[in-house]
Amino acid sequence: MVFLDGVGIGEKDNQFNPFFKYGFNTFEKIFGEIPSLDNKSLTNGTHFLFPTDATLGVDGLPQSGTGQASLFCGFNAPKFVGKHFGPYPYSTTIPILEKESLLVHFRNKTGGSYFANAYPKAFFDYINSGRTRLSVTTLTCLLSGIRLNRANDVRNGNALTAELTNERWNHRLGYKLKVIKPKTASRRLLRIASKYKFTLYEYYLSDHIGHLRLANEFEKIFSELDEFLFTLLDEADSKKMTLVICSDHGNLEDISVKTHTRNPAITITAGKSAKEIAESVNDITQFKQAIIKYCK
């Protein structure tokens, strides 16, 4: 599973939808066109792209805290909480994250589960100081005893930084990691995933550029994401692996606003159980059950 923070299906708009403004090879080469609200579901017969509801019948804009809890744990978190909430987990959902996530479910299965992201020393200093404002995935791992990777895991090819290429770690955090291409990151992730029953990688810069926090890096990050996703979908072993690329809410598909959107989140499936999952998932609460059912 590759989780993309804040990517939805938006209007066919060459000004405010960057997928139409800049083009996106992942969509155009694999599906023949870019998805829009006028044409939300695409397939080439082996790969499936489709909309996934993130509003879950709750007023307001979907948020990461409740959205990711819903996605990974298979329940309607905003309805449970009484509102959309984020970016961090809502307090009453934390016991559910500890026991009910996909990572936890597959942890005890043959092959286990693996969270492929790595964290810099500054992050471990942060949690060792006693501060606890953490993302859903990070908190889930800490609560349930799933190991968090470090810089040495990146050096050894066993993890990825959250921005794929390692450049930001080098420039902002003083590391001297080898800079890799997005396609190299894809191949590394596919190799890692071949060793485990369930592997999760989280990419958050899609949400950041959707909020225009990194406006000066937009085109570079957007292009890197495209290369990463295309390589994953193009090179994944369809006979041995199921690939699920999914999101928690809309954002990047409409840069006319700096907020999240109520557009459907985007999902792409490929590989062994791609069709079955595509036919089973209509909203973000349904990923867990579909993956457990078809990826035994």
mmCIF file of C-alpha atoms in Angstrom:
data_model
loop_
_atom_site.group_PDB
_atom_site.id
_atom_site.type_symbol
_atom_site.label_atom_id
_atom_site.label_comp_id
_atom_site.label_asym_id
_atom_site.label_seq_id
_atom_site.Cartn_x
_atom_site.Cartn_y
_atom_site.Cartn_z
ATOM 1 C CA MET A 1 0.000 0.000 0.000
ATOM 2 C CA VAL A 2 1.220 3.441 -0.941
ATOM 3 C CA PHE A 3 -0.640 6.101 0.980
ATOM 4 C CA LEU A 4 -0.691 9.532 -0.684
ATOM 5 C CA ASP A 5 -1.753 12.312 1.650
ATOM 6 C CA GLY A 6 -4.332 14.672 0.145
ATOM 7 C CA VAL A 7 -4.927 13.574 -3.449
ATOM 8 C CA GLY A 8 -8.411 13.610 -4.921
ATOM 9 C CA ILE A 9 -10.163 13.544 -8.270
ATOM 10 C CA GLY A 10 -11.070 17.065 -9.378
ATOM 11 C CA GLU A 11 -12.482 19.162 -12.171
ATOM 12 C CA LYS A 12 -11.090 19.025 -15.692
ATOM 13 C CA ASP A 13 -9.386 22.378 -15.235
ATOM 14 C CA ASN A 14 -6.110 23.392 -16.868
ATOM 15 C CA GLN A 15 -5.604 26.284 -14.454
ATOM 16 C CA PHE A 16 -6.276 24.854 -10.997
ATOM 17 C CA ASN A 17 -5.977 21.090 -11.393
ATOM 18 C CA PRO A 18 -2.218 20.409 -11.690
ATOM 19 C CA PHE A 19 -2.814 16.991 -13.249
ATOM 20 C CA PHE A 20 -4.317 18.776 -16.261
ATOM 21 C CA LYS A 21 -2.067 21.843 -16.042
ATOM 22 C CA TYR A 22 1.232 19.942 -16.063
ATOM 23 C CA GLY A 23 0.174 16.516 -17.317
ATOM 24 C CA PHE A 24 0.763 13.292 -15.408
ATOM 25 C CA ASN A 25 2.382 10.306 -17.117
ATOM 26 C CA THR A 26 1.054 7.871 -14.539
ATOM 27 C CA PHE A 27 -2.482 8.569 -15.689
ATOM 28 C CA GLU A 28 -1.849 9.236 -19.357
ATOM 29 C CA LYS A 29 0.460 6.296 -20.120
ATOM 30 C CA ILE A 30 -1.316 3.671 -18.026
ATOM 31 C CA PHE A 31 -4.957 4.723 -18.372
ATOM 32 C CA GLY A 32 -4.831 6.832 -21.522
ATOM 33 C CA GLU A 33 -6.269 9.937 -19.846
ATOM 34 C CA ILE A 34 -6.411 11.979 -16.656
ATOM 35 C CA PRO A 35 -9.315 11.293 -14.271
ATOM 36 C CA SER A 36 -11.794 14.069 -13.556
ATOM 37 C CA LEU A 37 -15.155 14.504 -11.900
ATOM 38 C CA ASP A 38 -16.640 13.906 -15.360
ATOM 39 C CA ASN A 39 -14.771 10.609 -15.736
ATOM 40 C CA LYS A 40 -13.837 9.300 -12.314
ATOM 41 C CA SER A 41 -13.223 5.615 -13.047
ATOM 42 C CA LEU A 42 -10.562 4.398 -15.488
ATOM 43 C CA THR A 43 -9.079 1.015 -16.335
ATOM 44 C CA ASN A 44 -6.802 -0.581 -18.901
ATOM 45 C CA GLY A 45 -8.028 -4.050 -17.927
ATOM 46 C CA THR A 46 -5.282 -4.750 -15.399
ATOM 47 C CA HIS A 47 -5.006 -1.436 -13.540
ATOM 48 C CA PHE A 48 -8.005 0.265 -11.945
ATOM 49 C CA LEU A 49 -8.395 3.926 -10.978
ATOM 50 C CA PHE A 50 -11.538 4.922 -9.100
ATOM 51 C CA PRO A 51 -13.032 7.474 -6.670
ATOM 52 C CA THR A 52 -13.263 6.775 -2.946
ATOM 53 C CA ASP A 53 -15.570 8.796 -0.723
ATOM 54 C CA ALA A 54 -13.774 10.539 2.159
ATOM 55 C CA THR A 55 -16.661 12.647 3.496
ATOM 56 C CA LEU A 56 -18.321 9.616 5.111
ATOM 57 C CA GLY A 57 -21.637 11.399 5.602
ATOM 58 C CA VAL A 58 -20.161 14.025 7.939
ATOM 59 C CA ASP A 59 -20.371 17.776 7.291
ATOM 60 C CA GLY A 60 -17.199 19.796 6.795
ATOM 61 C CA LEU A 61 -13.922 19.155 5.015
ATOM 62 C CA PRO A 62 -12.290 15.756 5.508
ATOM 63 C CA GLN A 63 -9.137 15.853 7.609
ATOM 64 C CA SER A 64 -6.090 13.622 7.977
ATOM 65 C CA GLY A 65 -6.545 12.511 11.580
ATOM 66 C CA THR A 66 -9.971 10.968 11.152
ATOM 67 C CA GLY A 67 -9.458 10.153 7.478
ATOM 68 C CA GLN A 68 -6.349 8.065 8.028
ATOM 69 C CA ALA A 69 -7.870 6.343 11.059
ATOM 70 C CA SER A 70 -10.842 5.397 8.870
ATOM 71 C CA LEU A 71 -8.620 4.185 6.051
ATOM 72 C CA PHE A 72 -6.191 2.074 8.070
ATOM 73 C CA CYS A 73 -8.608 0.787 10.722
ATOM 74 C CA GLY A 74 -11.792 0.263 8.734
ATOM 75 C CA PHE A 75 -14.308 2.361 10.666
ATOM 76 C CA ASN A 76 -16.057 5.702 10.241
ATOM 77 C CA ALA A 77 -13.809 7.822 12.429
ATOM 78 C CA PRO A 78 -15.437 11.235 11.748
ATOM 79 C CA LYS A 79 -18.848 9.800 12.637
ATOM 80 C CA PHE A 80 -17.332 8.166 15.737
ATOM 81 C CA VAL A 81 -15.709 11.466 16.773
ATOM 82 C CA GLY A 82 -18.622 13.645 15.644
ATOM 83 C CA LYS A 83 -16.587 15.686 13.171
ATOM 84 C CA HIS A 84 -13.686 15.591 10.754
ATOM 85 C CA PHE A 85 -10.490 16.159 12.741
ATOM 86 C CA GLY A 86 -6.810 16.570 11.985
ATOM 87 C CA PRO A 87 -4.012 16.605 11.220
ATOM 88 C CA TYR A 88 -3.347 14.456 14.293
ATOM 89 C CA PRO A 89 -5.440 11.555 15.634
ATOM 90 C CA TYR A 90 -8.430 12.404 17.803
ATOM 91 C CA SER A 91 -7.931 11.169 21.380
ATOM 92 C CA THR A 92 -10.791 8.658 21.413
ATOM 93 C CA THR A 93 -9.533 6.966 18.230
ATOM 94 C CA ILE A 94 -6.074 6.230 19.657
ATOM 95 C CA PRO A 95 -7.024 2.881 21.305
ATOM 96 C CA ILE A 96 -8.454 1.792 17.935
ATOM 97 C CA LEU A 97 -5.228 2.712 16.136
ATOM 98 C CA GLU A 98 -3.276 0.611 18.609
ATOM 99 C CA LYS A 99 -5.293 -2.553 18.010
ATOM 100 C CA GLU A 100 -7.173 -2.362 14.707
ATOM 101 C CA SER A 101 -4.927 -1.025 11.939
ATOM 102 C CA LEU A 102 -3.862 -2.972 8.870
ATOM 103 C CA LEU A 103 -0.286 -2.841 10.112
ATOM 104 C CA VAL A 104 -1.311 -4.510 13.350
ATOM 105 C CA HIS A 105 -3.522 -7.058 11.601
ATOM 106 C CA PHE A 106 -0.725 -8.314 9.372
ATOM 107 C CA ARG A 107 1.980 -8.019 12.027
ATOM 108 C CA ASN A 108 1.221 -11.514 13.320
ATOM 109 C CA LYS A 109 0.726 -13.108 9.913
ATOM 110 C CA THR A 110 3.342 -15.111 8.066
ATOM 111 C CA GLY A 111 5.665 -12.556 6.533
ATOM 112 C CA GLY A 112 4.411 -9.842 8.862
ATOM 113 C CA SER A 113 3.937 -6.150 8.153
ATOM 114 C CA TYR A 114 6.500 -3.461 7.446
ATOM 115 C CA PHE A 115 6.330 0.322 7.531
ATOM 116 C CA ALA A 116 8.839 1.418 4.892
ATOM 117 C CA ASN A 117 9.285 5.062 5.957
ATOM 118 C CA ALA A 118 12.398 6.205 7.770
ATOM 119 C CA TYR A 119 12.658 8.971 10.359
ATOM 120 C CA PRO A 120 15.592 11.314 11.059
ATOM 121 C CA LYS A 121 17.345 11.703 14.396
ATOM 122 C CA ALA A 122 15.399 14.930 15.030
ATOM 123 C CA PHE A 123 12.178 12.923 15.119
ATOM 124 C CA PHE A 124 13.476 10.472 17.711
ATOM 125 C CA ASP A 125 14.735 13.396 19.786
ATOM 126 C CA TYR A 126 11.204 14.820 19.562
ATOM 127 C CA ILE A 127 9.452 11.710 20.855
ATOM 128 C CA ASN A 128 12.122 11.090 23.501
ATOM 129 C CA SER A 129 11.371 14.559 24.860
ATOM 130 C CA GLY A 130 7.878 13.354 25.700
ATOM 131 C CA ARG A 131 5.970 15.195 22.977
ATOM 132 C CA THR A 132 3.232 13.179 21.339
ATOM 133 C CA ARG A 133 1.746 15.133 18.406
ATOM 134 C CA LEU A 134 2.251 12.418 15.833
ATOM 135 C CA SER A 135 0.617 11.332 12.593
ATOM 136 C CA VAL A 136 -1.752 8.375 12.502
ATOM 137 C CA THR A 137 0.789 6.001 10.979
ATOM 138 C CA THR A 138 3.624 7.010 13.282
ATOM 139 C CA LEU A 139 1.506 6.784 16.418
ATOM 140 C CA THR A 140 0.114 3.417 15.324
ATOM 141 C CA CYS A 141 3.619 2.007 14.995
ATOM 142 C CA LEU A 142 4.763 3.384 18.337
ATOM 143 C CA LEU A 143 1.700 2.095 20.180
ATOM 144 C CA SER A 144 1.768 -1.359 18.648
ATOM 145 C CA GLY A 145 5.506 -2.024 18.705
ATOM 146 C CA ILE A 146 6.134 -1.830 14.957
ATOM 147 C CA ARG A 147 9.692 -0.671 14.392
ATOM 148 C CA LEU A 148 10.372 2.784 12.991
ATOM 149 C CA ASN A 149 13.257 2.934 10.532
ATOM 150 C CA ARG A 150 16.248 5.257 10.901
ATOM 151 C CA ALA A 151 18.872 6.794 8.639
ATOM 152 C CA ASN A 152 20.972 3.621 8.571
ATOM 153 C CA ASP A 153 18.003 1.734 7.155
ATOM 154 C CA VAL A 154 17.932 4.229 4.281
ATOM 155 C CA ARG A 155 21.675 3.826 3.738
ATOM 156 C CA ASN A 156 21.281 0.058 3.659
ATOM 157 C CA GLY A 157 18.413 0.205 1.163
ATOM 158 C CA ASN A 158 15.795 -1.064 3.609
ATOM 159 C CA ALA A 159 13.675 2.093 3.919
ATOM 160 C CA LEU A 160 12.731 5.310 2.151
ATOM 161 C CA THR A 161 12.655 8.877 3.343
ATOM 162 C CA ALA A 162 9.206 10.437 3.135
ATOM 163 C CA GLU A 163 10.275 12.600 0.200
ATOM 164 C CA LEU A 164 11.711 9.728 -1.884
ATOM 165 C CA THR A 165 15.051 11.103 -3.084
ATOM 166 C CA ASN A 166 16.827 11.948 0.237
ATOM 167 C CA GLU A 167 17.574 15.497 -0.934
ATOM 168 C CA ARG A 168 15.540 17.214 1.771
ATOM 169 C CA TRP A 169 17.229 15.214 4.523
ATOM 170 C CA ASN A 170 20.591 16.314 3.156
ATOM 171 C CA HIS A 171 19.737 19.988 2.638
ATOM 172 C CA ARG A 172 17.554 20.571 5.701
ATOM 173 C CA LEU A 173 18.856 18.091 8.250
ATOM 174 C CA GLY A 174 22.543 17.868 7.411
ATOM 175 C CA TYR A 175 22.628 14.239 6.299
ATOM 176 C CA LYS A 176 24.924 12.972 3.569
ATOM 177 C CA LEU A 177 22.698 10.300 2.101
ATOM 178 C CA LYS A 178 23.035 9.177 -1.483
ATOM 179 C CA VAL A 179 20.508 11.087 -3.582
ATOM 180 C CA ILE A 180 18.373 8.650 -5.553
ATOM 181 C CA LYS A 181 15.903 9.033 -8.402
ATOM 182 C CA PRO A 182 12.183 8.497 -7.808
ATOM 183 C CA LYS A 183 12.271 5.397 -10.012
ATOM 184 C CA THR A 184 15.045 4.017 -7.814
ATOM 185 C CA ALA A 185 12.857 4.658 -4.773
ATOM 186 C CA SER A 186 10.035 2.727 -6.475
ATOM 187 C CA ARG A 187 12.265 -0.243 -7.185
ATOM 188 C CA ARG A 188 13.566 -0.208 -3.636
ATOM 189 C CA LEU A 189 10.006 -0.205 -2.292
ATOM 190 C CA LEU A 190 8.992 -3.087 -4.575
ATOM 191 C CA ARG A 191 11.996 -5.087 -3.408
ATOM 192 C CA ILE A 192 11.151 -4.399 0.237
ATOM 193 C CA ALA A 193 7.493 -5.294 -0.306
ATOM 194 C CA SER A 194 8.421 -8.672 -1.793
ATOM 195 C CA LYS A 195 9.679 -9.724 1.652
ATOM 196 C CA TYR A 196 6.545 -8.984 3.682
ATOM 197 C CA LYS A 197 2.878 -9.891 3.709
ATOM 198 C CA PHE A 198 1.880 -6.218 4.030
ATOM 199 C CA THR A 199 4.076 -3.183 3.361
ATOM 200 C CA LEU A 200 3.022 0.435 3.823
ATOM 201 C CA TYR A 201 4.753 3.538 2.511
ATOM 202 C CA GLU A 202 3.438 7.022 3.278
ATOM 203 C CA TYR A 203 4.048 10.045 1.056
ATOM 204 C CA TYR A 204 2.974 13.363 2.566
ATOM 205 C CA LEU A 205 4.441 16.030 0.247
ATOM 206 C CA SER A 206 1.372 15.720 -1.989
ATOM 207 C CA ASP A 207 -0.655 17.327 0.800
ATOM 208 C CA HIS A 208 2.000 19.969 1.423
ATOM 209 C CA ILE A 209 2.112 21.149 -2.171
ATOM 210 C CA GLY A 210 -1.677 21.005 -2.262
ATOM 211 C CA HIS A 211 -1.686 23.507 0.590
ATOM 212 C CA LEU A 212 0.931 25.470 -1.406
ATOM 213 C CA ARG A 213 3.311 25.348 1.555
ATOM 214 C CA LEU A 214 6.098 24.450 -0.872
ATOM 215 C CA ALA A 215 5.055 26.577 -3.830
ATOM 216 C CA ASN A 216 8.647 27.152 -4.970
ATOM 217 C CA GLU A 217 9.177 23.385 -5.230
ATOM 218 C CA PHE A 218 5.785 22.468 -6.673
ATOM 219 C CA GLU A 219 6.765 21.346 -10.173
ATOM 220 C CA LYS A 220 9.817 19.398 -8.965
ATOM 221 C CA ILE A 221 7.882 17.504 -6.281
ATOM 222 C CA PHE A 222 4.946 16.914 -8.629
ATOM 223 C CA SER A 223 7.257 15.478 -11.302
ATOM 224 C CA GLU A 224 9.047 13.241 -8.793
ATOM 225 C CA LEU A 225 5.753 11.855 -7.539
ATOM 226 C CA ASP A 226 4.710 11.089 -11.105
ATOM 227 C CA GLU A 227 7.915 9.194 -11.861
ATOM 228 C CA PHE A 228 7.645 7.268 -8.578
ATOM 229 C CA LEU A 229 4.034 6.182 -9.136
ATOM 230 C CA PHE A 230 4.497 5.318 -12.802
ATOM 231 C CA THR A 231 7.481 3.088 -12.041
ATOM 232 C CA LEU A 232 5.592 1.317 -9.256
ATOM 233 C CA LEU A 233 2.616 0.574 -11.475
ATOM 234 C CA ASP A 234 4.739 -0.320 -14.483
ATOM 235 C CA GLU A 235 7.168 -2.657 -12.725
ATOM 236 C CA ALA A 236 5.199 -4.319 -9.907
ATOM 237 C CA ASP A 237 4.957 -8.093 -10.340
ATOM 238 C CA SER A 238 1.270 -8.522 -11.107
ATOM 239 C CA LYS A 239 1.382 -12.259 -10.492
ATOM 240 C CA LYS A 240 2.809 -12.032 -6.984
ATOM 241 C CA MET A 241 1.779 -8.650 -5.594
ATOM 242 C CA THR A 242 -1.289 -6.481 -5.121
ATOM 243 C CA LEU A 243 -0.565 -2.749 -5.211
ATOM 244 C CA VAL A 244 -2.986 -0.286 -3.633
ATOM 245 C CA ILE A 245 -2.332 3.452 -4.021
ATOM 246 C CA CYS A 246 -4.829 5.451 -1.987
ATOM 247 C CA SER A 247 -5.511 8.728 -0.209
ATOM 248 C CA ASP A 248 -7.414 10.111 2.768
ATOM 249 C CA HIS A 249 -9.046 13.194 1.194
ATOM 250 C CA GLY A 250 -8.841 15.631 -1.682
ATOM 251 C CA ASN A 251 -6.471 18.607 -1.836
ATOM 252 C CA LEU A 252 -3.803 18.542 -4.561
ATOM 253 C CA GLU A 253 -6.353 18.288 -7.379
ATOM 254 C CA ASP A 254 -7.626 21.834 -6.693
ATOM 255 C CA ILE A 255 -5.003 24.480 -5.977
ATOM 256 C CA SER A 256 -7.530 27.307 -6.267
ATOM 257 C CA VAL A 257 -7.932 26.790 -2.498
ATOM 258 C CA LYS A 258 -5.351 26.084 0.192
ATOM 259 C CA THR A 259 -7.663 23.765 2.104
ATOM 260 C CA HIS A 260 -8.728 20.171 1.681
ATOM 261 C CA THR A 261 -11.672 19.460 -0.617
ATOM 262 C CA ARG A 262 -14.776 17.294 -0.528
ATOM 263 C CA ASN A 263 -13.778 15.699 -3.818
ATOM 264 C CA PRO A 264 -13.459 11.907 -3.814
ATOM 265 C CA ALA A 265 -10.049 10.591 -2.828
ATOM 266 C CA ILE A 266 -8.173 8.810 -5.583
ATOM 267 C CA THR A 267 -7.433 5.088 -5.516
ATOM 268 C CA ILE A 268 -5.428 2.945 -7.933
ATOM 269 C CA THR A 269 -5.123 -0.828 -7.708
ATOM 270 C CA ALA A 270 -2.924 -3.175 -9.700
ATOM 271 C CA GLY A 271 -1.744 -6.757 -9.518
ATOM 272 C CA LYS A 272 -3.234 -9.991 -8.181
ATOM 273 C CA SER A 273 -6.358 -8.703 -6.435
ATOM 274 C CA ALA A 274 -6.689 -5.338 -8.171
ATOM 275 C CA LYS A 275 -10.096 -5.967 -9.711
ATOM 276 C CA GLU A 276 -11.624 -7.466 -6.570
ATOM 277 C CA ILE A 277 -10.506 -4.557 -4.384
ATOM 278 C CA ALA A 278 -11.655 -2.014 -6.978
ATOM 279 C CA GLU A 279 -15.099 -3.607 -6.977
ATOM 280 C CA SER A 280 -15.280 -3.695 -3.161
ATOM 281 C CA VAL A 281 -14.165 -0.197 -2.133
ATOM 282 C CA ASN A 282 -16.480 2.801 -2.374
ATOM 283 C CA ASP A 283 -15.294 4.791 0.641
ATOM 284 C CA ILE A 284 -12.129 4.963 2.718
ATOM 285 C CA THR A 285 -13.537 2.788 5.517
ATOM 286 C CA GLN A 286 -13.623 -0.240 3.197
ATOM 287 C CA PHE A 287 -9.931 -0.670 2.413
ATOM 288 C CA LYS A 288 -9.120 -2.740 5.473
ATOM 289 C CA GLN A 289 -11.769 -5.382 4.955
ATOM 290 C CA ALA A 290 -11.134 -5.640 1.205
ATOM 291 C CA ILE A 291 -7.383 -6.058 1.673
ATOM 292 C CA ILE A 292 -7.829 -8.649 4.419
ATOM 293 C CA LYS A 293 -10.343 -10.554 2.285
ATOM 294 C CA TYR A 294 -8.466 -10.611 -0.989
ATOM 295 C CA CYS A 295 -4.819 -10.440 0.107
ATOM 296 C CA LYS A 296 -4.729 -13.468 2.391
#
